[in-house]
Structure formats: C-alpha cells, structure tokens
C-alpha cells in the first residue's frame, strides 16, 4: 500500500513537472473571457468585397465560414501539426502571430501571409501549420446569396508556461 502511494505521488510530480516545461499554443475561441488575460486572443476579423470594387472591407458575420473537414477535425489537424519553435522556447518568446488568410469564392485557401509578426520561427510555424490544416479549404462565404472571396485575420498564440 505504501509503495503504491509513493508511486502515485511520483507519477503526479512527474506529470506536473512535464506540464511546467511544456509550451502552449492557443487559437481563437468563442468565449470573450479568459482566466489568464495575457492569453486572450483577439477575435477573428473578416473582410470581403461586398460592392465589387475589389477592395476587401471589414464585415460582420452571423455565421463564420467553417473548415470543410469540420471545426473539431480542423482543430485536431492544426494542433497535431504545429510545434513550438525550439529557438523561440529557448529565448522565452511568446505572444501572438496574426495570419492574413485569403480564401477564394470556392473556399480554397489561396495564401496565408503574416499580418503581425512575433518571431520569424513562430511566424513561419503558424503559417505552415495553418496551411497544412486547411488543405481542404472552407465552406464558401456567401454575401447576398453570392459566394465571395474573403480574407480573415486569424490569431495564433504561442505561450510558455
């Protein structure tokens, strides 16, 4: 009995130690509150050309476009792919990379540029993981019954615990 208690205590201590050395990568959530304000990500912003002049302007959506594989699978794809860059971890770099993602009328992701930089390795990793997870694209965004090209500013957080 005593050895079981000691073994359990050691396992708990190891698990807590491992968690304290691991990094967290976060993504936008629908909740506007966060128990840790430094980890609160800005909402995803959407832009579309509503009047046909070729200029993408900010828009409000009742329903956001969804990844074709579904939000749950996209989340598994994204978090199964993204890695906290070693150099960023070693240097204590944390914060938010903002991706500017361009999606065509069919829902195909055309590109993901870096709209707000954090650290070169984090910027590249956020872009790589996002493009990998969105290979299937998004459901098309319809405005006035017509599918339109859109852009979104998508925040990706890198945090050290």
JSON list of N, CA and C in Angstrom, two decimals, residues 57-116:
[
{"chain": "A", "resi": 57, "resn": "UNK", "atom": "N", "xyz": [-13.23, 44.91, -47.42]},
{"chain": "A", "resi": 57, "resn": "UNK", "atom": "CA", "xyz": [-13.55, 45.76, -46.28]},
{"chain": "A", "resi": 57, "resn": "UNK", "atom": "C", "xyz": [-14.05, 44.92, -45.12]},
{"chain": "A", "resi": 58, "resn": "UNK", "atom": "N", "xyz": [-13.88, 45.40, -43.88]},
{"chain": "A", "resi": 58, "resn": "UNK", "atom": "CA", "xyz": [-14.34, 44.64, -42.71]},
{"chain": "A", "resi": 58, "resn": "UNK", "atom": "C", "xyz": [-15.83, 44.34, -42.79]},
{"chain": "A", "resi": 59, "resn": "UNK", "atom": "N", "xyz": [-16.20, 43.13, -42.40]},
{"chain": "A", "resi": 59, "resn": "UNK", "atom": "CA", "xyz": [-17.61, 42.72, -42.40]},
{"chain": "A", "resi": 59, "resn": "UNK", "atom": "C", "xyz": [-17.92, 42.01, -41.09]},
{"chain": "A", "resi": 60, "resn": "UNK", "atom": "N", "xyz": [-19.20, 42.00, -40.74]},
{"chain": "A", "resi": 60, "resn": "UNK", "atom": "CA", "xyz": [-19.69, 41.23, -39.60]},
{"chain": "A", "resi": 60, "resn": "UNK", "atom": "C", "xyz": [-20.44, 40.03, -40.15]},
{"chain": "A", "resi": 61, "resn": "UNK", "atom": "N", "xyz": [-20.26, 38.90, -39.51]},
{"chain": "A", "resi": 61, "resn": "UNK", "atom": "CA", "xyz": [-20.90, 37.68, -39.98]},
{"chain": "A", "resi": 61, "resn": "UNK", "atom": "C", "xyz": [-21.83, 37.11, -38.93]},
{"chain": "A", "resi": 62, "resn": "UNK", "atom": "N", "xyz": [-22.97, 36.58, -39.40]},
{"chain": "A", "resi": 62, "resn": "UNK", "atom": "CA", "xyz": [-23.84, 35.86, -38.49]},
{"chain": "A", "resi": 62, "resn": "UNK", "atom": "C", "xyz": [-23.28, 34.46, -38.26]},
{"chain": "A", "resi": 63, "resn": "UNK", "atom": "N", "xyz": [-22.72, 33.89, -39.32]},
{"chain": "A", "resi": 63, "resn": "UNK", "atom": "CA", "xyz": [-22.14, 32.55, -39.24]},
{"chain": "A", "resi": 63, "resn": "UNK", "atom": "C", "xyz": [-20.80, 32.58, -39.95]},
{"chain": "A", "resi": 64, "resn": "UNK", "atom": "N", "xyz": [-19.76, 32.17, -39.22]},
{"chain": "A", "resi": 64, "resn": "UNK", "atom": "CA", "xyz": [-18.41, 32.17, -39.79]},
{"chain": "A", "resi": 64, "resn": "UNK", "atom": "C", "xyz": [-18.23, 30.99, -40.73]},
{"chain": "A", "resi": 65, "resn": "UNK", "atom": "N", "xyz": [-17.43, 31.15, -41.78]},
{"chain": "A", "resi": 65, "resn": "UNK", "atom": "CA", "xyz": [-17.11, 30.01, -42.64]},
{"chain": "A", "resi": 65, "resn": "UNK", "atom": "C", "xyz": [-16.40, 28.94, -41.81]},
{"chain": "A", "resi": 66, "resn": "UNK", "atom": "N", "xyz": [-16.66, 27.69, -42.11]},
{"chain": "A", "resi": 66, "resn": "UNK", "atom": "CA", "xyz": [-16.05, 26.60, -41.35]},
{"chain": "A", "resi": 66, "resn": "UNK", "atom": "C", "xyz": [-15.11, 25.80, -42.24]},
{"chain": "A", "resi": 67, "resn": "UNK", "atom": "N", "xyz": [-14.07, 25.23, -41.63]},
{"chain": "A", "resi": 67, "resn": "UNK", "atom": "CA", "xyz": [-13.21, 24.32, -42.39]},
{"chain": "A", "resi": 67, "resn": "UNK", "atom": "C", "xyz": [-14.06, 23.16, -42.93]},
{"chain": "A", "resi": 68, "resn": "UNK", "atom": "N", "xyz": [-13.76, 22.71, -44.13]},
{"chain": "A", "resi": 68, "resn": "UNK", "atom": "CA", "xyz": [-14.58, 21.66, -44.75]},
{"chain": "A", "resi": 68, "resn": "UNK", "atom": "C", "xyz": [-14.56, 20.35, -43.97]},
{"chain": "A", "resi": 69, "resn": "UNK", "atom": "N", "xyz": [-13.46, 20.08, -43.27]},
{"chain": "A", "resi": 69, "resn": "UNK", "atom": "CA", "xyz": [-13.39, 18.84, -42.51]},
{"chain": "A", "resi": 69, "resn": "UNK", "atom": "C", "xyz": [-14.11, 18.97, -41.17]},
{"chain": "A", "resi": 70, "resn": "UNK", "atom": "N", "xyz": [-14.67, 20.14, -40.89]},
{"chain": "A", "resi": 70, "resn": "UNK", "atom": "CA", "xyz": [-15.34, 20.38, -39.62]},
{"chain": "A", "resi": 70, "resn": "UNK", "atom": "C", "xyz": [-14.37, 21.01, -38.62]},
{"chain": "A", "resi": 71, "resn": "UNK", "atom": "N", "xyz": [-14.93, 21.78, -37.72]},
{"chain": "A", "resi": 71, "resn": "UNK", "atom": "CA", "xyz": [-14.10, 22.51, -36.76]},
{"chain": "A", "resi": 71, "resn": "UNK", "atom": "C", "xyz": [-13.32, 21.57, -35.84]},
{"chain": "A", "resi": 72, "resn": "UNK", "atom": "N", "xyz": [-13.96, 20.51, -35.37]},
{"chain": "A", "resi": 72, "resn": "UNK", "atom": "CA", "xyz": [-13.27, 19.58, -34.47]},
{"chain": "A", "resi": 72, "resn": "UNK", "atom": "C", "xyz": [-12.10, 18.90, -35.16]},
{"chain": "A", "resi": 73, "resn": "UNK", "atom": "N", "xyz": [-12.29, 18.43, -36.39]},
{"chain": "A", "resi": 73, "resn": "UNK", "atom": "CA", "xyz": [-11.20, 17.77, -37.10]},
{"chain": "A", "resi": 73, "resn": "UNK", "atom": "C", "xyz": [-10.12, 18.77, -37.46]},
{"chain": "A", "resi": 74, "resn": "UNK", "atom": "N", "xyz": [-10.51, 20.00, -37.84]},
{"chain": "A", "resi": 74, "resn": "UNK", "atom": "CA", "xyz": [-9.52, 21.02, -38.14]},
{"chain": "A", "resi": 74, "resn": "UNK", "atom": "C", "xyz": [-8.64, 21.29, -36.92]},
{"chain": "A", "resi": 75, "resn": "UNK", "atom": "N", "xyz": [-9.28, 21.37, -35.75]},
{"chain": "A", "resi": 75, "resn": "UNK", "atom": "CA", "xyz": [-8.53, 21.61, -34.51]},
{"chain": "A", "resi": 75, "resn": "UNK", "atom": "C", "xyz": [-7.53, 20.47, -34.28]},
{"chain": "A", "resi": 76, "resn": "UNK", "atom": "N", "xyz": [-7.96, 19.23, -34.47]},
{"chain": "A", "resi": 76, "resn": "UNK", "atom": "CA", "xyz": [-7.03, 18.09, -34.33]},
{"chain": "A", "resi": 76, "resn": "UNK", "atom": "C", "xyz": [-5.91, 18.19, -35.36]},
{"chain": "A", "resi": 77, "resn": "UNK", "atom": "N", "xyz": [-6.24, 18.55, -36.60]},
{"chain": "A", "resi": 77, "resn": "UNK", "atom": "CA", "xyz": [-5.23, 18.67, -37.66]},
{"chain": "A", "resi": 77, "resn": "UNK", "atom": "C", "xyz": [-4.22, 19.76, -37.32]},
{"chain": "A", "resi": 78, "resn": "UNK", "atom": "N", "xyz": [-4.73, 20.92, -36.89]},
{"chain": "A", "resi": 78, "resn": "UNK", "atom": "CA", "xyz": [-3.85, 22.05, -36.58]},
{"chain": "A", "resi": 78, "resn": "UNK", "atom": "C", "xyz": [-2.93, 21.75, -35.41]},
{"chain": "A", "resi": 79, "resn": "UNK", "atom": "N", "xyz": [-3.51, 21.28, -34.30]},
{"chain": "A", "resi": 79, "resn": "UNK", "atom": "CA", "xyz": [-2.70, 21.03, -33.11]},
{"chain": "A", "resi": 79, "resn": "UNK", "atom": "C", "xyz": [-1.85, 19.77, -33.22]},
{"chain": "A", "resi": 80, "resn": "UNK", "atom": "N", "xyz": [-2.20, 18.89, -34.14]},
{"chain": "A", "resi": 80, "resn": "UNK", "atom": "CA", "xyz": [-1.34, 17.74, -34.40]},
{"chain": "A", "resi": 80, "resn": "UNK", "atom": "C", "xyz": [-0.14, 18.10, -35.26]},
{"chain": "A", "resi": 81, "resn": "UNK", "atom": "N", "xyz": [-0.18, 19.27, -35.89]},
{"chain": "A", "resi": 81, "resn": "UNK", "atom": "CA", "xyz": [0.86, 19.71, -36.80]},
{"chain": "A", "resi": 81, "resn": "UNK", "atom": "C", "xyz": [1.78, 20.77, -36.21]},
{"chain": "A", "resi": 82, "resn": "UNK", "atom": "N", "xyz": [1.21, 21.73, -35.49]},
{"chain": "A", "resi": 82, "resn": "UNK", "atom": "CA", "xyz": [2.01, 22.88, -35.03]},
{"chain": "A", "resi": 82, "resn": "UNK", "atom": "C", "xyz": [2.97, 22.48, -33.90]},
{"chain": "A", "resi": 83, "resn": "UNK", "atom": "N", "xyz": [4.15, 23.04, -33.96]},
{"chain": "A", "resi": 83, "resn": "UNK", "atom": "CA", "xyz": [5.18, 22.79, -32.95]},
{"chain": "A", "resi": 83, "resn": "UNK", "atom": "C", "xyz": [5.71, 24.14, -32.47]},
{"chain": "A", "resi": 84, "resn": "UNK", "atom": "N", "xyz": [5.98, 24.24, -31.18]},
{"chain": "A", "resi": 84, "resn": "UNK", "atom": "CA", "xyz": [6.58, 25.47, -30.64]},
{"chain": "A", "resi": 84, "resn": "UNK", "atom": "C", "xyz": [8.04, 25.48, -31.07]},
{"chain": "A", "resi": 85, "resn": "UNK", "atom": "N", "xyz": [8.48, 26.48, -31.83]},
{"chain": "A", "resi": 85, "resn": "UNK", "atom": "CA", "xyz": [9.86, 26.50, -32.31]},
{"chain": "A", "resi": 85, "resn": "UNK", "atom": "C", "xyz": [10.87, 26.50, -31.15]},
{"chain": "A", "resi": 86, "resn": "UNK", "atom": "N", "xyz": [11.87, 25.64, -31.26]},
{"chain": "A", "resi": 86, "resn": "UNK", "atom": "CA", "xyz": [12.86, 25.47, -30.19]},
{"chain": "A", "resi": 86, "resn": "UNK", "atom": "C", "xyz": [13.57, 26.78, -29.85]},
{"chain": "A", "resi": 87, "resn": "UNK", "atom": "N", "xyz": [13.98, 27.53, -30.86]},
{"chain": "A", "resi": 87, "resn": "UNK", "atom": "CA", "xyz": [14.70, 28.78, -30.61]},
{"chain": "A", "resi": 87, "resn": "UNK", "atom": "C", "xyz": [13.82, 29.79, -29.88]},
{"chain": "A", "resi": 88, "resn": "UNK", "atom": "N", "xyz": [12.55, 29.82, -30.22]},
{"chain": "A", "resi": 88, "resn": "UNK", "atom": "CA", "xyz": [11.61, 30.72, -29.54]},
{"chain": "A", "resi": 88, "resn": "UNK", "atom": "C", "xyz": [11.44, 30.28, -28.09]},
{"chain": "A", "resi": 89, "resn": "UNK", "atom": "N", "xyz": [11.32, 29.00, -27.86]},
{"chain": "A", "resi": 89, "resn": "UNK", "atom": "CA", "xyz": [11.17, 28.47, -26.50]},
{"chain": "A", "resi": 89, "resn": "UNK", "atom": "C", "xyz": [12.42, 28.79, -25.68]},
{"chain": "A", "resi": 90, "resn": "UNK", "atom": "N", "xyz": [13.59, 28.54, -26.25]},
{"chain": "A", "resi": 90, "resn": "UNK", "atom": "CA", "xyz": [14.86, 28.78, -25.54]},
{"chain": "A", "resi": 90, "resn": "UNK", "atom": "C", "xyz": [15.04, 30.24, -25.18]},
{"chain": "A", "resi": 91, "resn": "UNK", "atom": "N", "xyz": [14.50, 31.15, -25.99]},
{"chain": "A", "resi": 91, "resn": "UNK", "atom": "CA", "xyz": [14.64, 32.58, -25.75]},
{"chain": "A", "resi": 91, "resn": "UNK", "atom": "C", "xyz": [13.44, 33.20, -25.04]},
{"chain": "A", "resi": 92, "resn": "UNK", "atom": "N", "xyz": [12.51, 32.36, -24.61]},
{"chain": "A", "resi": 92, "resn": "UNK", "atom": "CA", "xyz": [11.35, 32.85, -23.86]},
{"chain": "A", "resi": 92, "resn": "UNK", "atom": "C", "xyz": [10.40, 33.70, -24.66]},
{"chain": "A", "resi": 93, "resn": "UNK", "atom": "N", "xyz": [10.35, 33.49, -25.96]},
{"chain": "A", "resi": 93, "resn": "UNK", "atom": "CA", "xyz": [9.48, 34.30, -26.83]},
{"chain": "A", "resi": 93, "resn": "UNK", "atom": "C", "xyz": [8.07, 33.72, -26.81]},
{"chain": "A", "resi": 94, "resn": "UNK", "atom": "N", "xyz": [7.12, 34.60, -26.54]},
{"chain": "A", "resi": 94, "resn": "UNK", "atom": "CA", "xyz": [5.72, 34.21, -26.56]},
{"chain": "A", "resi": 94, "resn": "UNK", "atom": "C", "xyz": [4.86, 35.38, -26.99]},
{"chain": "A", "resi": 95, "resn": "UNK", "atom": "N", "xyz": [3.70, 35.07, -27.50]},
{"chain": "A", "resi": 95, "resn": "UNK", "atom": "CA", "xyz": [2.80, 36.12, -27.97]},
{"chain": "A", "resi": 95, "resn": "UNK", "atom": "C", "xyz": [1.93, 35.63, -29.11]},
{"chain": "A", "resi": 96, "resn": "UNK", "atom": "N", "xyz": [1.50, 36.56, -29.95]},
{"chain": "A", "resi": 96, "resn": "UNK", "atom": "CA", "xyz": [0.52, 36.26, -30.99]},
{"chain": "A", "resi": 96, "resn": "UNK", "atom": "C", "xyz": [1.08, 36.54, -32.38]},
{"chain": "A", "resi": 97, "resn": "UNK", "atom": "N", "xyz": [0.88, 35.60, -33.28]},
{"chain": "A", "resi": 97, "resn": "UNK", "atom": "CA", "xyz": [1.13, 35.79, -34.71]},
{"chain": "A", "resi": 97, "resn": "UNK", "atom": "C", "xyz": [-0.24, 35.99, -35.34]},
{"chain": "A", "resi": 98, "resn": "UNK", "atom": "N", "xyz": [-0.39, 37.04, -36.16]},
{"chain": "A", "resi": 98, "resn": "UNK", "atom": "CA", "xyz": [-1.66, 37.27, -36.85]},
{"chain": "A", "resi": 98, "resn": "UNK", "atom": "C", "xyz": [-1.48, 36.90, -38.31]},
{"chain": "A", "resi": 99, "resn": "UNK", "atom": "N", "xyz": [-2.24, 35.92, -38.76]},
{"chain": "A", "resi": 99, "resn": "UNK", "atom": "CA", "xyz": [-2.20, 35.50, -40.16]},
{"chain": "A", "resi": 99, "resn": "UNK", "atom": "C", "xyz": [-3.28, 36.24, -40.95]},
{"chain": "A", "resi": 100, "resn": "UNK", "atom": "N", "xyz": [-2.94, 36.67, -42.15]},
{"chain": "A", "resi": 100, "resn": "UNK", "atom": "CA", "xyz": [-3.90, 37.25, -43.08]},
{"chain": "A", "resi": 100, "resn": "UNK", "atom": "C", "xyz": [-4.17, 36.18, -44.13]},
{"chain": "A", "resi": 101, "resn": "UNK", "atom": "N", "xyz": [-5.31, 35.51, -44.00]},
{"chain": "A", "resi": 101, "resn": "UNK", "atom": "CA", "xyz": [-5.64, 34.36, -44.83]},
{"chain": "A", "resi": 101, "resn": "UNK", "atom": "C", "xyz": [-6.60, 34.77, -45.93]},
{"chain": "A", "resi": 102, "resn": "UNK", "atom": "N", "xyz": [-6.23, 34.49, -47.18]},
{"chain": "A", "resi": 102, "resn": "UNK", "atom": "CA", "xyz": [-7.07, 34.82, -48.32]},
{"chain": "A", "resi": 102, "resn": "UNK", "atom": "C", "xyz": [-7.73, 33.55, -48.84]},
{"chain": "A", "resi": 103, "resn": "UNK", "atom": "N", "xyz": [-9.06, 33.59, -48.97]},
{"chain": "A", "resi": 103, "resn": "UNK", "atom": "CA", "xyz": [-9.85, 32.44, -49.38]},
{"chain": "A", "resi": 103, "resn": "UNK", "atom": "C", "xyz": [-10.69, 32.84, -50.60]},
{"chain": "A", "resi": 104, "resn": "UNK", "atom": "N", "xyz": [-10.68, 32.00, -51.65]},
{"chain": "A", "resi": 104, "resn": "UNK", "atom": "CA", "xyz": [-11.43, 32.35, -52.86]},
{"chain": "A", "resi": 104, "resn": "UNK", "atom": "C", "xyz": [-12.91, 32.00, -52.73]},
{"chain": "A", "resi": 105, "resn": "UNK", "atom": "N", "xyz": [-13.66, 32.26, -53.81]},
{"chain": "A", "resi": 105, "resn": "UNK", "atom": "CA", "xyz": [-15.11, 32.06, -53.81]},
{"chain": "A", "resi": 105, "resn": "UNK", "atom": "C", "xyz": [-15.52, 30.60, -53.61]},
{"chain": "A", "resi": 106, "resn": "UNK", "atom": "N", "xyz": [-14.65, 29.67, -53.93]},
{"chain": "A", "resi": 106, "resn": "UNK", "atom": "CA", "xyz": [-14.98, 28.24, -53.76]},
{"chain": "A", "resi": 106, "resn": "UNK", "atom": "C", "xyz": [-14.61, 27.74, -52.37]},
{"chain": "A", "resi": 107, "resn": "UNK", "atom": "N", "xyz": [-13.91, 28.56, -51.57]},
{"chain": "A", "resi": 107, "resn": "UNK", "atom": "CA", "xyz": [-13.49, 28.15, -50.24]},
{"chain": "A", "resi": 107, "resn": "UNK", "atom": "C", "xyz": [-12.05, 27.68, -50.17]},
{"chain": "A", "resi": 108, "resn": "UNK", "atom": "N", "xyz": [-11.34, 27.73, -51.31]},
{"chain": "A", "resi": 108, "resn": "UNK", "atom": "CA", "xyz": [-9.94, 27.31, -51.34]},
{"chain": "A", "resi": 108, "resn": "UNK", "atom": "C", "xyz": [-9.06, 28.39, -50.70]},
{"chain": "A", "resi": 109, "resn": "UNK", "atom": "N", "xyz": [-8.17, 27.97, -49.80]},
{"chain": "A", "resi": 109, "resn": "UNK", "atom": "CA", "xyz": [-7.23, 28.91, -49.18]},
{"chain": "A", "resi": 109, "resn": "UNK", "atom": "C", "xyz": [-6.15, 29.22, -50.20]},
{"chain": "A", "resi": 110, "resn": "UNK", "atom": "N", "xyz": [-6.05, 30.49, -50.58]},
{"chain": "A", "resi": 110, "resn": "UNK", "atom": "CA", "xyz": [-5.07, 30.91, -51.58]},
{"chain": "A", "resi": 110, "resn": "UNK", "atom": "C", "xyz": [-3.71, 31.21, -50.97]},
{"chain": "A", "resi": 111, "resn": "UNK", "atom": "N", "xyz": [-3.72, 31.82, -49.78]},
{"chain": "A", "resi": 111, "resn": "UNK", "atom": "CA", "xyz": [-2.46, 32.17, -49.14]},
{"chain": "A", "resi": 111, "resn": "UNK", "atom": "C", "xyz": [-2.71, 32.54, -47.69]},
{"chain": "A", "resi": 112, "resn": "UNK", "atom": "N", "xyz": [-1.65, 32.50, -46.92]},
{"chain": "A", "resi": 112, "resn": "UNK", "atom": "CA", "xyz": [-1.68, 32.97, -45.53]},
{"chain": "A", "resi": 112, "resn": "UNK", "atom": "C", "xyz": [-0.41, 33.78, -45.32]},
{"chain": "A", "resi": 113, "resn": "UNK", "atom": "N", "xyz": [-0.55, 35.09, -45.31]},
{"chain": "A", "resi": 113, "resn": "UNK", "atom": "CA", "xyz": [0.58, 35.99, -45.06]},
{"chain": "A", "resi": 113, "resn": "UNK", "atom": "C", "xyz": [0.64, 36.31, -43.57]},
{"chain": "A", "resi": 114, "resn": "UNK", "atom": "N", "xyz": [1.76, 36.84, -43.15]},
{"chain": "A", "resi": 114, "resn": "UNK", "atom": "CA", "xyz": [1.91, 37.26, -41.76]},
{"chain": "A", "resi": 114, "resn": "UNK", "atom": "C", "xyz": [1.51, 38.73, -41.66]},
{"chain": "A", "resi": 115, "resn": "UNK", "atom": "N", "xyz": [0.40, 38.99, -40.98]},
{"chain": "A", "resi": 115, "resn": "UNK", "atom": "CA", "xyz": [-0.09, 40.37, -40.81]},
{"chain": "A", "resi": 115, "resn": "UNK", "atom": "C", "xyz": [0.55, 41.02, -39.59]},
{"chain": "A", "resi": 116, "resn": "UNK", "atom": "N", "xyz": [0.84, 40.24, -38.57]},
{"chain": "A", "resi": 116, "resn": "UNK", "atom": "CA", "xyz": [1.51, 40.74, -37.37]},
{"chain": "A", "resi": 116, "resn": "UNK", "atom": "C", "xyz": [2.55, 39.71, -36.97]}
]
